[in-house]
CSV table of N, CA and C and ligand atoms in Angstrom, one decimal:
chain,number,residue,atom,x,y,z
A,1,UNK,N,8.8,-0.1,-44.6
A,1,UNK,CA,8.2,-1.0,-43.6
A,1,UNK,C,9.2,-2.1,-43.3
A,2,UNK,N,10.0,-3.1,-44.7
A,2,UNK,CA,10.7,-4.2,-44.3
A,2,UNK,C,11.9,-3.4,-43.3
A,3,UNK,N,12.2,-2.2,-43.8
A,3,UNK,CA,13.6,-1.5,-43.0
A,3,UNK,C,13.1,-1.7,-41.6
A,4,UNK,N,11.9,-1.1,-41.1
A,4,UNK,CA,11.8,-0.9,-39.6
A,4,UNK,C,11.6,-2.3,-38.9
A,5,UNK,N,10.9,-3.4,-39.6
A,5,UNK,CA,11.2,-4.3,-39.2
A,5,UNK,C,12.4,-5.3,-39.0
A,6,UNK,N,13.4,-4.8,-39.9
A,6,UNK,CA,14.9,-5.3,-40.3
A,6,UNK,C,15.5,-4.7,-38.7
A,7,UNK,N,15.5,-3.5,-38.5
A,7,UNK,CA,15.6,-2.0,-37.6
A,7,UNK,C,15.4,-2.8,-36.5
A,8,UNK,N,14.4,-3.1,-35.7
A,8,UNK,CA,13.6,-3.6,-35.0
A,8,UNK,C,14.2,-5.2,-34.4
A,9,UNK,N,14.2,-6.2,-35.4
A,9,UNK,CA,15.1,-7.4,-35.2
A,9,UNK,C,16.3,-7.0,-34.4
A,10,UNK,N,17.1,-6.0,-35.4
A,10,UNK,CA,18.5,-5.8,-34.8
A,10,UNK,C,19.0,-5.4,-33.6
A,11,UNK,N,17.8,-4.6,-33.3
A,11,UNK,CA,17.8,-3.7,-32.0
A,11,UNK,C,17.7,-5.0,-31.1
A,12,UNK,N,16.3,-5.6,-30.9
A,12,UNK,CA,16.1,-6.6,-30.0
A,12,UNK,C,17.4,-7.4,-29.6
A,13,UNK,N,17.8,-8.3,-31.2
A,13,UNK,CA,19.0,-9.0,-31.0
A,13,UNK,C,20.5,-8.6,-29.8
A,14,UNK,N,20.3,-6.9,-30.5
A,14,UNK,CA,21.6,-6.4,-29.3
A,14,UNK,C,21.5,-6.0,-28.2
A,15,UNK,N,19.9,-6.1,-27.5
A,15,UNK,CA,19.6,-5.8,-26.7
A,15,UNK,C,19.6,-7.1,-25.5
A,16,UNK,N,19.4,-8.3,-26.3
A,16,UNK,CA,20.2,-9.5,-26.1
A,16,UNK,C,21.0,-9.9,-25.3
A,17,UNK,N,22.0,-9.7,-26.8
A,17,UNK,CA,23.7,-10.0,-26.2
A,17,UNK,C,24.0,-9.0,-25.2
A,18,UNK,N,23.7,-7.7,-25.3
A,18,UNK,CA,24.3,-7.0,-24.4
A,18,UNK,C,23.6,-7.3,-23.1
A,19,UNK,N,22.9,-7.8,-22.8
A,19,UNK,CA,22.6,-8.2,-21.5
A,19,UNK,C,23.4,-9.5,-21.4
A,20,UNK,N,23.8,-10.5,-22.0
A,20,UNK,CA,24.4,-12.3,-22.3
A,20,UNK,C,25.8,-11.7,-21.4
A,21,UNK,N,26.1,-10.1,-21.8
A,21,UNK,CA,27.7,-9.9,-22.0
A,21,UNK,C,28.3,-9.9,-20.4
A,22,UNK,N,27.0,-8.9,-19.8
A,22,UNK,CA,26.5,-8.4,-18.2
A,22,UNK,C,27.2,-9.4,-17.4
A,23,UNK,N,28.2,-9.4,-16.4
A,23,UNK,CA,28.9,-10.0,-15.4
A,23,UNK,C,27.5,-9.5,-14.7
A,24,UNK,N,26.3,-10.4,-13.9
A,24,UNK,CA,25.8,-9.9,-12.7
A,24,UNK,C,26.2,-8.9,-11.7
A,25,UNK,N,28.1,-9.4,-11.2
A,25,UNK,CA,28.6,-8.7,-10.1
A,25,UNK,C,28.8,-7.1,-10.4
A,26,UNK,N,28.9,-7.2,-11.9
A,26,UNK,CA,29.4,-5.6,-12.8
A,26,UNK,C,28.4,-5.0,-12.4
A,27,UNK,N,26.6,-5.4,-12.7
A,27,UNK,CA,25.6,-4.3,-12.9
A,27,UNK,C,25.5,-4.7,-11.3
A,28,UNK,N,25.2,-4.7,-10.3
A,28,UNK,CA,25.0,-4.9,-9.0
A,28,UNK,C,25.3,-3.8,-8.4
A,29,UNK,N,24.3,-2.6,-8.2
A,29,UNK,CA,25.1,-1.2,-7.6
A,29,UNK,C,25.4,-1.6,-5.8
A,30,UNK,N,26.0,-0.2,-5.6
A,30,UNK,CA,26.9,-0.8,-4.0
A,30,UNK,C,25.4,-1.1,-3.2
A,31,UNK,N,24.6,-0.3,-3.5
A,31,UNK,CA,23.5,-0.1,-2.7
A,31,UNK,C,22.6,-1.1,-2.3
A,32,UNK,N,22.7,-2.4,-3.7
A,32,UNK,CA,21.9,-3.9,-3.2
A,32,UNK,C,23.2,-4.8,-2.5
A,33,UNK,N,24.2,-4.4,-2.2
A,33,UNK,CA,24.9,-4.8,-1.0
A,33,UNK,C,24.7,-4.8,0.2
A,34,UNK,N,24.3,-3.5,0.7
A,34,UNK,CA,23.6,-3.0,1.9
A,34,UNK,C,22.9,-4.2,2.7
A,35,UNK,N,23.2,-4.9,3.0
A,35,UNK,CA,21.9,-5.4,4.1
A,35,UNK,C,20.6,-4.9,4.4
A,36,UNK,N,19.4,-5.0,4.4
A,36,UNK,CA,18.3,-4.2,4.3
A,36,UNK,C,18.0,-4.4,5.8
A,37,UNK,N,17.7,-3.2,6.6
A,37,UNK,CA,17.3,-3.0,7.9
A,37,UNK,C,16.0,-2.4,8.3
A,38,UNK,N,15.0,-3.0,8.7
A,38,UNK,CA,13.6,-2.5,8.4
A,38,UNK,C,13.6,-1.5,9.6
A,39,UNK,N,12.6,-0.5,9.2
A,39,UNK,CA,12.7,0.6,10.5
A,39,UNK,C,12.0,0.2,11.7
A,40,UNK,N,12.4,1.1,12.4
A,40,UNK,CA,11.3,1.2,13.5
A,40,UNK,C,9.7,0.9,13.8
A,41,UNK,N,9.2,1.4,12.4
A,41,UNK,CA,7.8,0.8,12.8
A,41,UNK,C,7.3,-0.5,12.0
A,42,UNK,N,8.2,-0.8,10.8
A,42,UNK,CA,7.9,-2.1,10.5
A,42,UNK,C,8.3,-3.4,11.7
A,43,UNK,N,9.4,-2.7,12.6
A,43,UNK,CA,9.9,-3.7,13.4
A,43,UNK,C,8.3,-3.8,15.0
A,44,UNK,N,8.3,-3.0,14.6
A,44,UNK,CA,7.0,-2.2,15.5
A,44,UNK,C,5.8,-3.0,15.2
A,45,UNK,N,5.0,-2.8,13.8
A,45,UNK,CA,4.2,-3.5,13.1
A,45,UNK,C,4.6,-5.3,13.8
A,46,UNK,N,5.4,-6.0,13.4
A,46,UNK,CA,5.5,-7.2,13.5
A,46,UNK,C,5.0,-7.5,14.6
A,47,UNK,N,5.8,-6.7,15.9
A,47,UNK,CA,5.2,-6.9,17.0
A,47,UNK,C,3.9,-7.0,17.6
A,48,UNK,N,3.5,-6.1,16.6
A,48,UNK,CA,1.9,-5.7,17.0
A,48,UNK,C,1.0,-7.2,16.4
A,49,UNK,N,1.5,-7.7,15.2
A,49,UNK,CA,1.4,-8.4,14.7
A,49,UNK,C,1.7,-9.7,15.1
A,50,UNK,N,2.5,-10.1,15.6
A,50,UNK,CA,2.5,-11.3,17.4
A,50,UNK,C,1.9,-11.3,18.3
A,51,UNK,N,1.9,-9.9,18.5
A,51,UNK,CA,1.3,-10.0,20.1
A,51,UNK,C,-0.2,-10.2,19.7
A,52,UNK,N,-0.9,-9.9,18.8
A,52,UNK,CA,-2.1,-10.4,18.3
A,52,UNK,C,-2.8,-11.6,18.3
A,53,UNK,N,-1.1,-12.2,17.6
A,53,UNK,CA,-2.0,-13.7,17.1
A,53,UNK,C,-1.8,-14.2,18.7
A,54,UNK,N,-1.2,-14.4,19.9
A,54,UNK,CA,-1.0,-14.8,21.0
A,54,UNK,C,-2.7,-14.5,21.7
A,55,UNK,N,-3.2,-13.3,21.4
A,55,UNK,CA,-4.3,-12.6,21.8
A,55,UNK,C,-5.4,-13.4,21.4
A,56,UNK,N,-5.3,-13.4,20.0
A,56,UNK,CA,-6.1,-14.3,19.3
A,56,UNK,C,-6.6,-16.0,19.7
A,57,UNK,N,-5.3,-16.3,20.4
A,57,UNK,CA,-5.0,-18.0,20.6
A,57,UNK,C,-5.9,-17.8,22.0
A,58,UNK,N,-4.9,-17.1,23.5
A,58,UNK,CA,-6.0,-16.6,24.4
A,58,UNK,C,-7.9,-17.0,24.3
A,59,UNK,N,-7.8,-15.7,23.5
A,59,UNK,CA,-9.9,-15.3,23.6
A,59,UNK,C,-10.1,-16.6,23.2
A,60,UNK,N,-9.8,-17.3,22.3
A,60,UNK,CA,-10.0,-18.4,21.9
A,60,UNK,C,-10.2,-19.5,22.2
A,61,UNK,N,-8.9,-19.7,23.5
A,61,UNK,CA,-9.4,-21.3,24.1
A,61,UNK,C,-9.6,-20.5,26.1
A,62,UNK,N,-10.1,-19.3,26.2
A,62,UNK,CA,-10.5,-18.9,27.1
A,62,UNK,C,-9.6,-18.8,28.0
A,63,UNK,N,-8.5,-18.3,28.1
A,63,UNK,CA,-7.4,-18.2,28.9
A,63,UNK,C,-7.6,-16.3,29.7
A,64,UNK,N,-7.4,-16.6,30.5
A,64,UNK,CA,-7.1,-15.0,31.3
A,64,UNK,C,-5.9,-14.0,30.1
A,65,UNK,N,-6.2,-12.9,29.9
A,65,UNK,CA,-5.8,-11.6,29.2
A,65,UNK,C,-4.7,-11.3,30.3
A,66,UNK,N,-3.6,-11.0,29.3
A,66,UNK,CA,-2.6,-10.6,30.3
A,66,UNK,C,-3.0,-8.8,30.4
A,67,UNK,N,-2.4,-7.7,30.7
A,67,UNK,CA,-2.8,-6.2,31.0
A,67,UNK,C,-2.3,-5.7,30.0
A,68,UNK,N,-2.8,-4.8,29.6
A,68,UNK,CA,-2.2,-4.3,27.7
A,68,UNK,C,-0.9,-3.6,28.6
A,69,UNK,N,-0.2,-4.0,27.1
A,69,UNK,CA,1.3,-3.4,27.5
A,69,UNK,C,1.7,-2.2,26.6
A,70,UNK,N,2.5,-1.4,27.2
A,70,UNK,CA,2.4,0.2,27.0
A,70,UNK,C,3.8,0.2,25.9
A,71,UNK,N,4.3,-1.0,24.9
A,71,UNK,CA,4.7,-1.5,24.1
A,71,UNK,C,4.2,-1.1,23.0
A,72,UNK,N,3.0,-1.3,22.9
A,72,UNK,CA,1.9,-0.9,21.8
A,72,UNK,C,1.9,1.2,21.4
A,73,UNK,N,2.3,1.6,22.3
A,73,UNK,CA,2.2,3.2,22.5
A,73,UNK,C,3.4,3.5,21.4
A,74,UNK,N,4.5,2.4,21.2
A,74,UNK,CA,5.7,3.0,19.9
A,74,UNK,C,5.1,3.2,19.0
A,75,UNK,N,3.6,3.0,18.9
A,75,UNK,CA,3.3,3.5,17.1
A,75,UNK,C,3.3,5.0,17.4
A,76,UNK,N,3.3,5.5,18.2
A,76,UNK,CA,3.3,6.7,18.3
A,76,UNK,C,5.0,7.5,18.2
A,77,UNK,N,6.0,6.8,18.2
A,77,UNK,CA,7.1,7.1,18.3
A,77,UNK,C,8.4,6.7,17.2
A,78,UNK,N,7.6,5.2,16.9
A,78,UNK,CA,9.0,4.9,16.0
A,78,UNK,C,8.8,5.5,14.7
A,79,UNK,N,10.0,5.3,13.9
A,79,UNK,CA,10.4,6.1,12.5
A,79,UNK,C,9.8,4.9,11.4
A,80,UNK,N,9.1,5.7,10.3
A,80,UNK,CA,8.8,5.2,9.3
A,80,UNK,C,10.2,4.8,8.6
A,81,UNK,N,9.8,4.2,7.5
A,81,UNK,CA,11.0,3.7,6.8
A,81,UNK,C,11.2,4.9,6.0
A,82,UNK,N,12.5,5.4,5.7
A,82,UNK,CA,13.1,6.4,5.1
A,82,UNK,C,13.0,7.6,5.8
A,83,UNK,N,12.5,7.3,7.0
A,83,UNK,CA,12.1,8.8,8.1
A,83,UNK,C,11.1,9.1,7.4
A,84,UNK,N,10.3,8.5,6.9
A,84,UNK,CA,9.1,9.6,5.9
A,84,UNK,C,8.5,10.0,7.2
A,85,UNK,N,7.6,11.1,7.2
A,85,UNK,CA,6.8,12.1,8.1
A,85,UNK,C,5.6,10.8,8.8
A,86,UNK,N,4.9,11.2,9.5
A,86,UNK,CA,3.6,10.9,9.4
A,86,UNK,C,2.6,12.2,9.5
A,87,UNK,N,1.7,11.1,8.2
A,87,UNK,CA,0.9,12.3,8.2
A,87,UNK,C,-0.2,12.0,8.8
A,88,UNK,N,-1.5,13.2,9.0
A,88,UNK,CA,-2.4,13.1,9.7
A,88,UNK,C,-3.4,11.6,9.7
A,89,UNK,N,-3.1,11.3,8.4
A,89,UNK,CA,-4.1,10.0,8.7
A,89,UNK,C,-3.7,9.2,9.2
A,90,UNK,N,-2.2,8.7,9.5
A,90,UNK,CA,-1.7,8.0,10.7
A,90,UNK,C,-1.8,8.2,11.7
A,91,UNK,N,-2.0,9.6,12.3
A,91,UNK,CA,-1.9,10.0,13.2
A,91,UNK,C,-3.1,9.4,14.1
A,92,UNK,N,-4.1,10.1,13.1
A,92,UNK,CA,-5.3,9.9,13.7
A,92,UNK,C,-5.9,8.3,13.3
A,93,UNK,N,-4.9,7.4,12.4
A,93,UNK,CA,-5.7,5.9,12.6
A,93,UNK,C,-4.7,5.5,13.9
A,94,UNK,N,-3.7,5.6,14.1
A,94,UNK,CA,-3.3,5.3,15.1
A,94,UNK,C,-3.6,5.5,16.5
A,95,UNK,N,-4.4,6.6,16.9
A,95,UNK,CA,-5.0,6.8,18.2
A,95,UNK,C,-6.3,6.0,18.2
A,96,UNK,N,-7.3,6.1,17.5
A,96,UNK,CA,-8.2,4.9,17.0
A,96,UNK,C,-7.9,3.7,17.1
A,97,UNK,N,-6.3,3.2,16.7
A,97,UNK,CA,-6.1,1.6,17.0
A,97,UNK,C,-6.0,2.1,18.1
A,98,UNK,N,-4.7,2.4,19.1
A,98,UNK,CA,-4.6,2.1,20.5
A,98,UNK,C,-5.5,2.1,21.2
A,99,UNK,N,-6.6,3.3,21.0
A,99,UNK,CA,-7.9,3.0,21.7
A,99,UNK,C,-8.8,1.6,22.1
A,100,UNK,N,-9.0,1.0,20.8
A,100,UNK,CA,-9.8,-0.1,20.5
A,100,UNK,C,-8.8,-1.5,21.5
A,101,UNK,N,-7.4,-1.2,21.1
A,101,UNK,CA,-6.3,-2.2,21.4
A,101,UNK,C,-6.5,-2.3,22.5
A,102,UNK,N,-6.8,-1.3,23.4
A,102,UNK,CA,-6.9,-1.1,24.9
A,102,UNK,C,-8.2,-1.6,25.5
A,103,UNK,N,-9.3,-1.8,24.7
A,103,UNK,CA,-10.5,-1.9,25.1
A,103,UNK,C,-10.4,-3.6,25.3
A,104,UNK,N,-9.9,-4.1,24.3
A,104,UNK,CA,-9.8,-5.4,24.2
A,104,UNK,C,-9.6,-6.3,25.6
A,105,UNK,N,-8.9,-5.7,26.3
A,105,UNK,CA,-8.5,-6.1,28.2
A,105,UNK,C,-9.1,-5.9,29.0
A,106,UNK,N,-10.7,-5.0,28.9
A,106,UNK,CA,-11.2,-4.2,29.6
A,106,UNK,C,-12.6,-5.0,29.5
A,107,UNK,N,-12.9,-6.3,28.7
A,107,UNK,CA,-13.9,-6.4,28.2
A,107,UNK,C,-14.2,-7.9,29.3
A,108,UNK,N,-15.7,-8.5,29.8
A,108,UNK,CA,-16.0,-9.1,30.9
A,108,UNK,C,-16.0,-10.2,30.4
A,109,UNK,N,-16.8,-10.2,28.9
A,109,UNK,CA,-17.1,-11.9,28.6
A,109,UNK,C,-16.7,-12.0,27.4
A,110,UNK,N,-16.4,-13.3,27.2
A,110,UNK,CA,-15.9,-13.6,25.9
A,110,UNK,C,-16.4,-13.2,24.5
A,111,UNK,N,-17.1,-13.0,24.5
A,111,UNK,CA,-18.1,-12.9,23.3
A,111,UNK,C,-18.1,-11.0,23.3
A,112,UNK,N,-18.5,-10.3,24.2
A,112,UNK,CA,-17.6,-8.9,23.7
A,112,UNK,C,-16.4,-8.6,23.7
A,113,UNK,N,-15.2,-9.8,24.1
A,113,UNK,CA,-14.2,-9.6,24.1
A,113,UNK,C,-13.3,-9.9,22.7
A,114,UNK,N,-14.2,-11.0,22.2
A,114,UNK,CA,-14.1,-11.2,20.3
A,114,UNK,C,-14.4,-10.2,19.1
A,115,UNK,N,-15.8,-9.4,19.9
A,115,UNK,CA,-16.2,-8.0,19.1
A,115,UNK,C,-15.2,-7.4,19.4
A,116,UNK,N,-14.2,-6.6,20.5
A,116,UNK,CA,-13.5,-6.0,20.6
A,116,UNK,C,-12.2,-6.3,19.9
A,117,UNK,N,-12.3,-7.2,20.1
A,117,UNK,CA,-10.6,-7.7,19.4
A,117,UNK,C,-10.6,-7.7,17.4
A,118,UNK,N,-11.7,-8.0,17.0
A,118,UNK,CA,-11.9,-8.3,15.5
A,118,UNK,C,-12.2,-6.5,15.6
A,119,UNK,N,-12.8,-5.7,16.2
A,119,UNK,CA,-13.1,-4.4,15.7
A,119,UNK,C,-11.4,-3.9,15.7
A,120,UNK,N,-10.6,-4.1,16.6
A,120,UNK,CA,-9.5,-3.5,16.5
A,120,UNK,C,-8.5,-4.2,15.5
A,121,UNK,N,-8.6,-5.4,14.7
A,121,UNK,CA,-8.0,-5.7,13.6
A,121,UNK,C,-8.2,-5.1,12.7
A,122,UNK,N,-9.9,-4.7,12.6
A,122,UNK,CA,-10.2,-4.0,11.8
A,122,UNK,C,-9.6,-2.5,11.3
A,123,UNK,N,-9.5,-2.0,12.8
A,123,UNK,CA,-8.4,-0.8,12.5
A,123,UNK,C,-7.0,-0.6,12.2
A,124,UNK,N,-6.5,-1.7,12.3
A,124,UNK,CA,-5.3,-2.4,11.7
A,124,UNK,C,-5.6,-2.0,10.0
A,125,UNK,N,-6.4,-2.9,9.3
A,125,UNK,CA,-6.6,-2.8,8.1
A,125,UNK,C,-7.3,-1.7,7.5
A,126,UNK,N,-7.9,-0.8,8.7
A,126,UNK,CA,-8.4,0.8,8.3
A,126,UNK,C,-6.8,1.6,7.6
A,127,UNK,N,-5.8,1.4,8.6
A,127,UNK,CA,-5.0,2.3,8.5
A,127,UNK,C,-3.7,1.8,7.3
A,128,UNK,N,-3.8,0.7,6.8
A,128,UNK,CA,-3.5,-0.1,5.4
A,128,UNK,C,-4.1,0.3,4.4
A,129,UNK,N,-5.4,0.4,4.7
A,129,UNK,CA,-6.1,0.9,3.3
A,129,UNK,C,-5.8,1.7,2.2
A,130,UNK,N,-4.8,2.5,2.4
A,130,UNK,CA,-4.6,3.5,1.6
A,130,UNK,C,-3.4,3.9,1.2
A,131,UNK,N,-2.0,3.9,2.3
A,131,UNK,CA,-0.7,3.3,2.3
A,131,UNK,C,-1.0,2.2,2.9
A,132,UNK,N,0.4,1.4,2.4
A,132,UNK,CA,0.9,-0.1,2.5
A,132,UNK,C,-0.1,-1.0,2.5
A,133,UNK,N,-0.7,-1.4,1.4
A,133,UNK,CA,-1.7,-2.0,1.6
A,133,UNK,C,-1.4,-3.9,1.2
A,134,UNK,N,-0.3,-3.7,1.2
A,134,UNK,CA,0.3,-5.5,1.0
A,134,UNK,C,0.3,-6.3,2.2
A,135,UNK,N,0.5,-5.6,3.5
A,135,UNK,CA,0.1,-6.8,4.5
A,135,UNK,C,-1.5,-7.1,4.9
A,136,UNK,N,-2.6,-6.8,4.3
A,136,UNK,CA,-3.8,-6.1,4.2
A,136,UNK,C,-4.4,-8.1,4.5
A,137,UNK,N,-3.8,-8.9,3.1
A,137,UNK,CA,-4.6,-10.5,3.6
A,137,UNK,C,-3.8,-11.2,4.5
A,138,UNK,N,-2.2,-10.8,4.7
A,138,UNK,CA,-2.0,-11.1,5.9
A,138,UNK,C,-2.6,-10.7,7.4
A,139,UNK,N,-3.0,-9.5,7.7
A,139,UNK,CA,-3.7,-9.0,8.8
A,139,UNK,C,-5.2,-9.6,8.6
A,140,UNK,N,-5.7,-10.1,7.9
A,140,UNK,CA,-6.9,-10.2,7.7
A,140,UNK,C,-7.3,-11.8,8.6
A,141,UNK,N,-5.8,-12.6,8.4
A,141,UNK,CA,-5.5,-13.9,8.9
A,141,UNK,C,-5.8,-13.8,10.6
A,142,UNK,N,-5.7,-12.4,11.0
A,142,UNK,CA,-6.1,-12.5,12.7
A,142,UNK,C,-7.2,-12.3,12.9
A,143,UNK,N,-8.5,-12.1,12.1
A,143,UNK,CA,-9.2,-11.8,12.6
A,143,UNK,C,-9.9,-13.5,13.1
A,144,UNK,N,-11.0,-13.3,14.5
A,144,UNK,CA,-11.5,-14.7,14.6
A,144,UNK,C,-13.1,-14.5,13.8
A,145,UNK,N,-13.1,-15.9,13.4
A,145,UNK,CA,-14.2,-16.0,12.3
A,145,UNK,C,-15.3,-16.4,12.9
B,201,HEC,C1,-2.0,4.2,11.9
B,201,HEC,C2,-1.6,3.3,10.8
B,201,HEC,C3,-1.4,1.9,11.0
B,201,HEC,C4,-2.0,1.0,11.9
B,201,HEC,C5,-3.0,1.3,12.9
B,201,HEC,C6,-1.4,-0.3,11.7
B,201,HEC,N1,-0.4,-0.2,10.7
B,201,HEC,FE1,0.7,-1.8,10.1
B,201,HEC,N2,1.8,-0.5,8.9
B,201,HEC,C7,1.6,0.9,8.8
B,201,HEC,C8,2.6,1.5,8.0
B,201,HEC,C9,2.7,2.9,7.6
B,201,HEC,C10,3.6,0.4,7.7
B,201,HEC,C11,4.9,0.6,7.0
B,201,HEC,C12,6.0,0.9,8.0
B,201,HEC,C13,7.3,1.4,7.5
B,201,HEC,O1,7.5,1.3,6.3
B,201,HEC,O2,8.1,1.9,8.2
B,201,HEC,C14,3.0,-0.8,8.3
B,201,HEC,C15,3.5,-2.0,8.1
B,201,HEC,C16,2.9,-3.2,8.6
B,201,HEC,C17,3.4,-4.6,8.3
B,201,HEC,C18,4.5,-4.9,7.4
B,201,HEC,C19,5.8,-5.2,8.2
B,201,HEC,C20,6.9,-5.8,7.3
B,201,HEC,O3,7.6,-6.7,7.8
B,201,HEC,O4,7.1,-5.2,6.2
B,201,HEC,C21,2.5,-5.4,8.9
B,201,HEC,C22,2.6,-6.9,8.9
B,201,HEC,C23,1.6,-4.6,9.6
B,201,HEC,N3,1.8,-3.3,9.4
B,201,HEC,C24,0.6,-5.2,10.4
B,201,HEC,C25,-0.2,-4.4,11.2
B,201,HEC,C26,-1.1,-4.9,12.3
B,201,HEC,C27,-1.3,-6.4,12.6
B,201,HEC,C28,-1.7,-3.9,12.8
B,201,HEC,C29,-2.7,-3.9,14.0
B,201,HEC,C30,-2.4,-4.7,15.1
B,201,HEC,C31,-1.3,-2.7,12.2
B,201,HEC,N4,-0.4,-3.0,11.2
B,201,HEC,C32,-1.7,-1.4,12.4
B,201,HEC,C33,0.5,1.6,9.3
B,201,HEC,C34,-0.4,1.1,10.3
């Protein structure tokens, strides 16, 4: 028992220095040099994610809706990060948001044009639910209370 303890000390200790010894620039693979370039649909996402809060300010102090812009249709097109696929449940939360997104423009008075607009954040945070679910309390920020 004192050995594995003795054992144990020693190990910790070298586990230590040998990190003390570590030039940062030495362990730094080429790969976190790279500049990070977010894909297509996170660049996409943000958008979606502006043109919202703009939407939101709008319904809000009663301003005229500009005409939904066919901008919003790249969720259908741009590339995930790493090319990953999309799979069906994108697929189909994504036709669900554009729908809803679109209704938002289409609506006469203010007050179903807030139901409209909070139902389609909602679908925002439908399709987070399960992948990427870290921008989840940020999206949650657009909804009007
Ligand atoms: C059909 C699914 C789906 C819908 C609908 C959707 N998202 Fe996303 N969102 C994603 C996925 C997947 C990613 C990760 C993208 C990637 O890694 O390429 C993402 C990423 C994000 C990000 C992170 C961007 C960053 O800088 O990392 C934000 C913010 C975001 N979405 C906000 C929104 C908002 C706001 C809406 C609605 C207006 C929305 N999303 C609708 C699936 C969705």
């Amino acid at each position: 028992m004192r050995f594995l303890i003795l054992f144990l000390v020693i190990s910790l200790v070298a586990c230590d220095t040998s990190k003390e010894k570590k030039n940062p620039i030495d362990t730094q693979t080429h790969e976190e040099f790279v500049m990070y370039e977010p894909s297509e649909m996170t660049k996409h996402m943000n958008f979606m994610y502006a043109y919202n809060q703009g939407l939101k300010e709008k319904i809000l102090s009663g301003d005229t809706l500009p005409n939904f812009t066919k901008e919003f249709l790249k969720i259908y097109t741009a590339t995930l990060t790493n090319n990953k696929e999309k799979n069906q449940r994108f697929k189909v939360g994504a036709e669900s948001f554009i729908k809803s997104q679109q209704k938002i423009f289409l609506q006469k008075d203010s007050l179903a044009m807030v139901k409209q607009y909070n139902k389609t954040i909602n679908s925002c945070i439908d399709c987070h639910q399960t992948e990427c679910t870290g921008p989840i309390p940020k999206i949650k920020k657009l909804l009007i209370h």
